[in-house]
Coordinates of C-alpha atoms in Angstrom, one line a residue:
M1 CA 62.8 100.1 73.1
S2 CA 59.9 99.6 75.0
E3 CA 58.7 102.6 77.0
R4 CA 58.7 100.1 80.2
E5 CA 62.3 100.0 79.9
V6 CA 64.8 102.8 80.8
A7 CA 68.0 103.7 78.8
V8 CA 71.4 103.7 80.1
T9 CA 72.8 106.8 78.5
G10 CA 75.7 107.6 81.1
I11 CA 78.0 105.4 83.1
G12 CA 81.0 106.4 85.4
M13 CA 83.1 104.3 87.9
V14 CA 85.8 104.7 90.6
T15 CA 87.0 101.1 91.5
P16 CA 90.4 99.4 92.6
A17 CA 91.0 98.9 88.9
G18 CA 91.2 102.6 88.1
I19 CA 89.6 105.9 88.1
G20 CA 86.9 105.8 85.3
R21 CA 84.9 103.5 83.2
E22 CA 87.6 102.5 80.9
A23 CA 89.8 102.1 83.4
T24 CA 87.6 99.7 85.2
W25 CA 86.8 97.6 82.4
D26 CA 90.6 97.1 81.5
G27 CA 91.4 96.1 85.0
L28 CA 88.2 93.7 84.9
C29 CA 89.6 92.4 81.6
A30 CA 93.0 91.8 82.6
G31 CA 91.5 89.0 85.5
V32 CA 94.2 90.0 88.1
G33 CA 93.0 90.1 92.0
L34 CA 93.9 93.5 93.1
G35 CA 94.2 92.7 97.0
A36 CA 97.4 94.2 98.6
Y37 CA 98.7 95.0 101.9
D38 CA 96.7 98.3 103.4
D39 CA 98.9 100.8 105.8
E40 CA 95.5 101.7 107.1
L41 CA 94.8 98.4 108.3
A42 CA 98.2 97.8 109.8
G43 CA 98.3 95.6 112.9
L44 CA 95.0 94.2 112.4
P45 CA 94.1 90.4 111.8
V46 CA 93.3 91.2 108.1
D47 CA 95.7 93.8 106.9
F48 CA 94.8 93.8 103.1
S49 CA 92.2 95.1 100.8
C50 CA 91.4 96.4 97.7
R51 CA 91.8 100.2 96.9
V52 CA 91.5 102.8 94.5
P53 CA 94.7 103.7 93.2
G54 CA 96.0 107.1 92.9
F55 CA 93.0 108.7 94.1
D56 CA 93.2 112.1 95.5
G57 CA 90.0 113.8 96.2
G58 CA 91.3 117.2 96.7
E59 CA 93.0 117.0 93.3
L60 CA 90.2 115.6 91.4
L61 CA 87.3 117.5 93.1
G62 CA 89.0 120.6 94.9
R63 CA 89.9 121.1 98.5
R64 CA 86.8 122.6 100.0
I65 CA 84.5 119.5 99.1
T66 CA 87.1 117.3 100.4
W67 CA 87.6 119.2 103.6
R68 CA 83.8 118.8 104.5
S69 CA 83.4 115.3 103.4
D70 CA 84.5 111.5 103.8
R71 CA 85.9 109.4 101.0
F72 CA 82.9 107.6 100.3
I73 CA 81.4 111.1 99.1
H74 CA 84.6 111.7 96.8
L75 CA 84.2 108.5 95.1
A76 CA 80.9 109.2 94.3
L77 CA 80.9 112.8 93.1
V78 CA 84.0 111.6 90.4
A79 CA 81.9 108.8 89.4
A80 CA 78.6 111.3 89.2
R81 CA 80.5 113.5 87.2
E82 CA 82.0 110.8 84.8
A83 CA 78.5 109.5 84.2
V84 CA 76.9 112.8 83.2
A85 CA 79.8 113.7 80.9
D86 CA 79.1 110.2 79.2
A87 CA 75.6 111.1 78.8
A88 CA 76.7 114.3 77.0
L89 CA 74.3 116.4 79.5
D90 CA 75.5 119.7 80.4
P91 CA 74.0 120.5 84.6
A92 CA 74.3 124.3 83.4
S93 CA 71.7 123.6 81.0
W94 CA 69.4 121.1 82.4
D95 CA 66.0 121.6 84.0
G96 CA 67.7 120.5 87.5
A97 CA 64.2 120.0 89.0
R98 CA 63.2 117.2 86.7
V99 CA 66.6 115.7 87.6
A100 CA 66.7 112.8 90.4
V101 CA 69.7 111.4 92.6
V102 CA 69.4 108.2 94.1
I103 CA 72.5 106.6 95.8
G104 CA 72.8 103.4 97.5
A105 CA 75.5 103.1 100.6
G106 CA 75.6 100.1 103.0
S107 CA 76.4 102.0 106.3
N108 CA 77.4 105.5 107.5
S109 CA 81.4 106.6 106.7
G110 CA 83.9 104.8 108.7
D111 CA 86.6 107.7 108.1
C112 CA 86.5 110.3 110.6
W113 CA 85.1 108.8 113.9
P114 CA 88.2 107.2 115.2
Q115 CA 89.7 110.4 115.7
E116 CA 86.2 112.3 116.9
Y117 CA 85.9 109.2 119.4
K118 CA 89.3 109.8 120.6
H119 CA 88.6 113.7 121.3
L120 CA 85.4 112.4 123.0
A121 CA 87.0 109.9 125.3
E122 CA 89.6 112.6 126.3
G123 CA 87.0 115.1 127.2
R124 CA 88.1 117.4 124.5
I125 CA 84.5 118.2 123.2
E126 CA 86.1 121.2 121.3
A127 CA 88.5 119.5 119.5
I128 CA 85.4 117.5 118.0
S129 CA 84.8 118.6 114.5
P130 CA 81.3 120.6 113.6
T131 CA 81.5 118.5 110.3
A132 CA 81.8 115.3 111.9
L133 CA 78.2 114.2 111.5
P134 CA 77.3 115.8 107.8
R135 CA 80.5 114.4 106.5
S136 CA 79.6 110.6 107.4
M137 CA 76.1 110.6 107.1
P138 CA 75.0 108.2 104.6
N139 CA 72.6 110.0 102.5
M140 CA 75.3 113.2 102.3
A141 CA 76.7 111.0 98.9
A142 CA 73.5 111.8 97.3
G143 CA 73.2 115.3 99.0
E144 CA 76.6 116.4 97.4
V145 CA 75.9 114.9 94.2
S146 CA 72.9 116.9 94.0
T147 CA 74.6 120.0 95.1
D148 CA 77.4 119.5 92.9
L149 CA 75.6 118.7 89.6
Q150 CA 72.4 120.7 90.7
A151 CA 70.0 117.7 90.4
L152 CA 67.2 119.3 92.2
G153 CA 64.5 116.5 92.2
P154 CA 64.0 113.8 94.3
C155 CA 67.2 113.0 96.1
L156 CA 67.1 109.6 97.9
T157 CA 69.6 107.3 99.8
T158 CA 68.7 103.5 99.9
S159 CA 70.7 101.3 102.2
T160 CA 70.0 97.6 101.5
A161 CA 73.4 96.5 102.9
C162 CA 75.3 94.8 99.7
A163 CA 72.4 94.9 97.4
S164 CA 72.2 99.0 98.1
G165 CA 73.6 100.1 94.8
A166 CA 71.5 97.9 92.9
T167 CA 68.5 99.0 95.0
A168 CA 69.4 102.4 94.0
I169 CA 69.0 101.7 90.3
G170 CA 65.9 100.1 90.8
V171 CA 64.1 103.2 92.6
A172 CA 65.5 105.2 90.3
R173 CA 64.1 103.3 87.4
D174 CA 60.4 103.5 89.5
L175 CA 61.1 107.3 89.7
L176 CA 61.2 107.7 85.9
R177 CA 58.4 105.2 85.3
S178 CA 56.1 107.4 87.5
G179 CA 57.1 110.6 86.0
A180 CA 58.6 112.2 89.0
C181 CA 61.7 112.9 87.1
D182 CA 63.3 112.9 83.6
I183 CA 66.8 112.2 84.3
A184 CA 67.8 109.8 87.0
L185 CA 71.5 109.5 88.4
A186 CA 71.9 106.5 90.3
G187 CA 74.2 103.9 91.9
G188 CA 76.4 103.4 94.9
T189 CA 79.2 104.2 96.7
E190 CA 81.3 102.8 100.1
C191 CA 84.6 102.8 101.4
A192 CA 84.7 99.7 103.3
R193 CA 88.3 99.3 103.9
V194 CA 88.6 101.0 107.2
P195 CA 89.6 99.5 110.5
M196 CA 86.3 98.7 112.3
A197 CA 84.9 97.4 109.3
S198 CA 88.2 95.2 108.9
A199 CA 87.8 94.0 112.5
A200 CA 84.1 93.5 112.5
F201 CA 84.2 91.2 109.5
H202 CA 87.0 89.4 111.2
R203 CA 85.3 88.8 113.9
M204 CA 82.4 87.4 111.8
R205 CA 84.9 84.8 110.2
A206 CA 84.0 86.4 106.9
L207 CA 87.2 88.0 105.5
S208 CA 89.8 85.8 103.7
Q209 CA 92.8 85.3 105.8
R210 CA 95.2 85.0 103.1
R211 CA 97.6 87.5 104.2
H212 CA 100.4 85.8 102.2
D213 CA 98.5 86.1 98.9
P214 CA 96.1 89.2 99.2
A215 CA 96.1 89.1 95.4
G216 CA 94.5 85.7 95.5
A217 CA 92.6 85.9 98.1
S218 CA 89.1 86.8 96.6
R219 CA 88.3 83.8 95.0
P220 CA 84.5 83.4 93.8
F221 CA 83.2 79.9 93.4
D222 CA 86.7 78.5 93.9
A223 CA 86.8 75.2 96.4
D224 CA 89.8 77.2 98.3
R225 CA 87.8 80.3 98.9
D226 CA 87.8 81.5 102.8
G227 CA 86.0 84.9 102.7
F228 CA 85.8 88.2 101.0
V229 CA 88.2 91.0 100.8
L230 CA 87.3 94.3 101.6
G231 CA 86.8 97.1 99.0
E232 CA 85.9 100.4 98.1
G233 CA 84.4 102.3 95.0
A234 CA 81.7 103.6 93.3
A235 CA 79.5 103.5 90.1
M236 CA 76.9 105.9 88.6
L237 CA 74.3 105.2 86.0
V238 CA 72.7 108.1 84.2
L239 CA 68.9 106.8 83.4
E240 CA 66.5 108.2 81.1
R241 CA 63.1 107.4 79.4
P242 CA 63.9 105.6 75.8
R243 CA 61.8 108.7 74.0
D244 CA 63.4 111.4 75.7
A245 CA 67.3 110.1 75.1
R246 CA 66.1 109.8 71.4
A247 CA 64.7 113.2 71.4
R248 CA 67.9 114.6 72.3
G249 CA 70.1 112.1 70.3
A250 CA 71.6 110.6 73.1
R251 CA 73.4 106.9 72.9
A252 CA 72.1 104.4 75.1
R253 CA 74.7 101.8 76.3
G254 CA 72.0 99.5 77.4
L255 CA 68.5 99.0 78.6
L256 CA 67.3 98.5 81.9
S257 CA 64.3 96.1 81.6
G258 CA 63.5 94.6 84.7
Y259 CA 64.1 95.0 88.6
G260 CA 63.0 92.6 91.5
A261 CA 63.6 92.7 95.3
S262 CA 62.6 90.8 98.4
S263 CA 63.9 89.8 101.4
D264 CA 65.0 86.3 102.9
G265 CA 63.3 86.6 105.9
Y266 CA 65.6 84.2 107.6
H267 CA 68.7 85.4 109.3
A268 CA 70.6 88.8 110.1
T269 CA 73.8 87.8 108.4
R270 CA 73.5 84.4 106.7
P271 CA 71.4 83.8 103.3
N272 CA 68.4 81.2 103.1
P273 CA 69.9 77.7 102.3
D274 CA 67.5 77.0 100.0
G275 CA 67.9 80.6 98.1
A276 CA 64.1 81.2 98.0
G277 CA 64.3 84.8 98.7
A278 CA 67.1 85.5 95.8
R279 CA 64.9 83.5 93.4
R280 CA 61.9 85.5 94.0
A281 CA 63.9 88.8 93.4
L282 CA 65.3 87.2 90.2
E283 CA 62.1 85.9 88.8
S284 CA 60.5 89.3 89.7
A285 CA 63.0 90.9 87.6
L286 CA 62.7 88.5 84.5
A287 CA 58.5 89.2 85.1
D288 CA 58.9 92.8 85.4
A289 CA 61.0 92.9 82.2
R290 CA 58.3 90.4 80.8
A291 CA 61.4 88.0 79.7
D292 CA 61.8 84.2 80.3
V293 CA 65.2 82.4 81.4
S294 CA 65.7 81.9 77.8
E295 CA 66.6 85.5 77.3
V296 CA 69.4 85.5 79.9
H297 CA 72.7 85.1 78.3
H298 CA 74.7 85.9 81.0
V299 CA 74.6 86.5 84.8
N300 CA 76.9 88.8 86.8
A301 CA 76.8 87.1 90.0
H302 CA 77.1 88.5 93.5
G303 CA 80.0 86.1 94.0
T304 CA 81.4 87.4 97.5
S305 CA 84.1 84.6 97.9
T306 CA 82.6 83.3 101.1
P307 CA 81.9 79.8 101.0
L308 CA 78.1 79.9 102.1
N309 CA 76.9 82.9 99.8
D310 CA 78.8 81.2 96.6
Q311 CA 77.4 77.9 97.5
V312 CA 73.5 79.2 97.7
E313 CA 73.8 81.6 94.6
A314 CA 75.4 78.6 92.5
T315 CA 72.7 76.4 93.9
L316 CA 70.4 79.2 93.1
L317 CA 71.5 79.5 89.5
R318 CA 71.1 75.7 88.6
T319 CA 67.4 75.6 90.0
V320 CA 66.4 78.6 87.8
F321 CA 68.3 77.7 84.7
G322 CA 69.1 74.2 84.8
T323 CA 72.0 75.0 82.5
P324 CA 73.1 78.6 83.6
P325 CA 74.5 81.1 81.2
P326 CA 77.9 82.0 81.2
V327 CA 78.7 83.6 84.7
T328 CA 81.1 86.1 86.3
S329 CA 81.9 87.8 89.4
L330 CA 83.9 90.7 89.4
K331 CA 84.6 90.4 93.1
G332 CA 87.7 88.3 92.2
V333 CA 89.3 91.6 90.9
L334 CA 88.0 94.3 92.9
G335 CA 87.2 92.8 96.2
H336 CA 83.9 93.7 97.8
S337 CA 82.9 97.1 98.2
L338 CA 79.6 96.4 100.1
G339 CA 77.0 99.1 99.4
A340 CA 78.7 100.1 96.0
A341 CA 79.0 96.4 94.7
G342 CA 75.5 96.0 92.9
A343 CA 76.0 99.6 91.4
I344 CA 79.4 98.2 90.1
D345 CA 78.4 95.0 88.9
A346 CA 75.4 96.7 86.9
A347 CA 77.8 99.0 85.4
C348 CA 79.7 96.2 84.1
T349 CA 76.9 94.2 83.0
V350 CA 75.7 97.1 80.6
L351 CA 79.4 97.3 79.3
A352 CA 79.4 93.7 79.0
L353 CA 76.3 93.5 77.1
E354 CA 77.4 96.9 74.9
R355 CA 81.0 95.2 74.2
Q356 CA 79.7 91.5 73.5
I357 CA 82.3 90.1 76.2
V358 CA 82.2 88.9 80.0
P359 CA 85.3 89.3 81.9
P360 CA 86.7 86.5 83.8
T361 CA 86.3 85.9 87.5
A362 CA 89.8 86.0 89.0
N363 CA 91.7 83.4 91.0
L364 CA 89.0 80.9 90.1
D365 CA 91.6 77.7 89.8
R366 CA 89.3 74.8 91.0
L367 CA 85.3 75.2 90.8
D368 CA 84.0 73.8 94.1
D369 CA 82.5 70.5 93.9
G370 CA 78.8 70.2 92.7
M371 CA 78.4 73.8 91.8
D372 CA 78.4 72.9 87.7
L373 CA 78.4 76.5 86.6
D374 CA 79.9 78.1 83.4
V375 CA 82.2 80.3 85.3
V376 CA 84.2 82.7 83.0
T377 CA 88.1 82.4 84.3
K378 CA 91.5 83.4 82.7
A379 CA 90.5 85.5 80.3
P380 CA 87.6 87.6 78.5
R381 CA 85.3 85.5 76.7
R382 CA 83.7 87.0 73.6
H383 CA 79.9 86.0 73.8
R384 CA 76.5 86.6 72.0
M385 CA 74.4 88.3 74.6
E386 CA 70.8 90.0 74.2
G387 CA 70.1 89.8 78.0
A388 CA 71.9 89.7 81.2
L389 CA 71.1 89.5 84.9
S390 CA 73.0 91.6 87.6
N391 CA 72.7 90.0 91.2
A392 CA 73.3 91.6 94.6
F393 CA 72.3 90.2 98.0
G394 CA 73.2 91.5 101.3
F395 CA 72.5 91.4 105.0
G396 CA 69.5 91.4 106.4
G397 CA 68.3 89.1 103.8
Q398 CA 67.9 91.9 101.1
N399 CA 68.0 90.8 97.5
A400 CA 67.8 93.2 94.5
V401 CA 68.1 91.6 90.7
L402 CA 68.4 94.2 87.5
F403 CA 68.0 92.5 84.2
F404 CA 69.4 94.6 81.4
R405 CA 69.2 94.1 77.6
A406 CA 71.6 95.2 74.8
V407 CA 70.2 97.6 72.2

């Protein structure tokens, strides 16, 4: 291990594939899309999503926390607790002042606001909840995780649209490198399946219209893709300097070796067709890791299932690699959890390296013409890997790429 790298010693996840790291991995390897009718979106033009099954925040966390906070926070707390336990860390005994929290969120929560705006429109000011603001602010996921685990070092929130979770992991890595903390808990969280998000993305023509087949609606790189499927979820990674992990006898699941970020500077919602901004982020991640393209044996693609984004990413990979290594997109199974997606992808990239298995891309029946990618589909693929990239791109031209190495 290089001391420029940081060790991933714990992983926690809550996704539409299940509650927990192993449930998520098993669901991804099953390779079946999880889109389904969502009664919270009833009556809207797009009334399906990918939802975390059986998630009861009150049961998992207690009523006090869930009363004062929204669902995106509940998801983050459950994932954070699992990650810390996986790292064999005990918040009761650690030096909390040396533990950082960095969590990405694409926007503020949409859970509580419809009811509060209704009260406002009716002139019922006294009916507006005093928790409406703090429960929905994007920084409150990090704040609640910090309080819950007594992680009292730097507590930050990154908001780079659908790259937010990946950006958070990169920022946390930089905090460790700088000496600002000894442990960093980093990831992303989002509950994207709310009525306003569905209506707004529908008006942008970004969502799949496959109401007759919600499970088959998210189709990254498929010739018949027509948009993404809203999802939700959270993923958290525990990051430590390798020497600190070794000193306490901790197991490293993988190594974060490189991080690159850039801006397209092109359009509010569309990626630059030439992929130049994303390429800068990818090449920066490799340069940061002191690696070259020959050391990349797998790419966990952003792969949203939208026509333009998938085409631009495919062009990027062909341009950089010539013949790209095996590619997958988790969004075929999980849908798109926006600010959480980059963290979920990163966590699963680490697991793929650890287990030497690439999970399949769901619903890919016919690769779009001209893409010329080796996309893993139908079944998991056992594949020898020493290094892998995790891509995350978002509105505003935000790009974040992480490079991981196997231990």
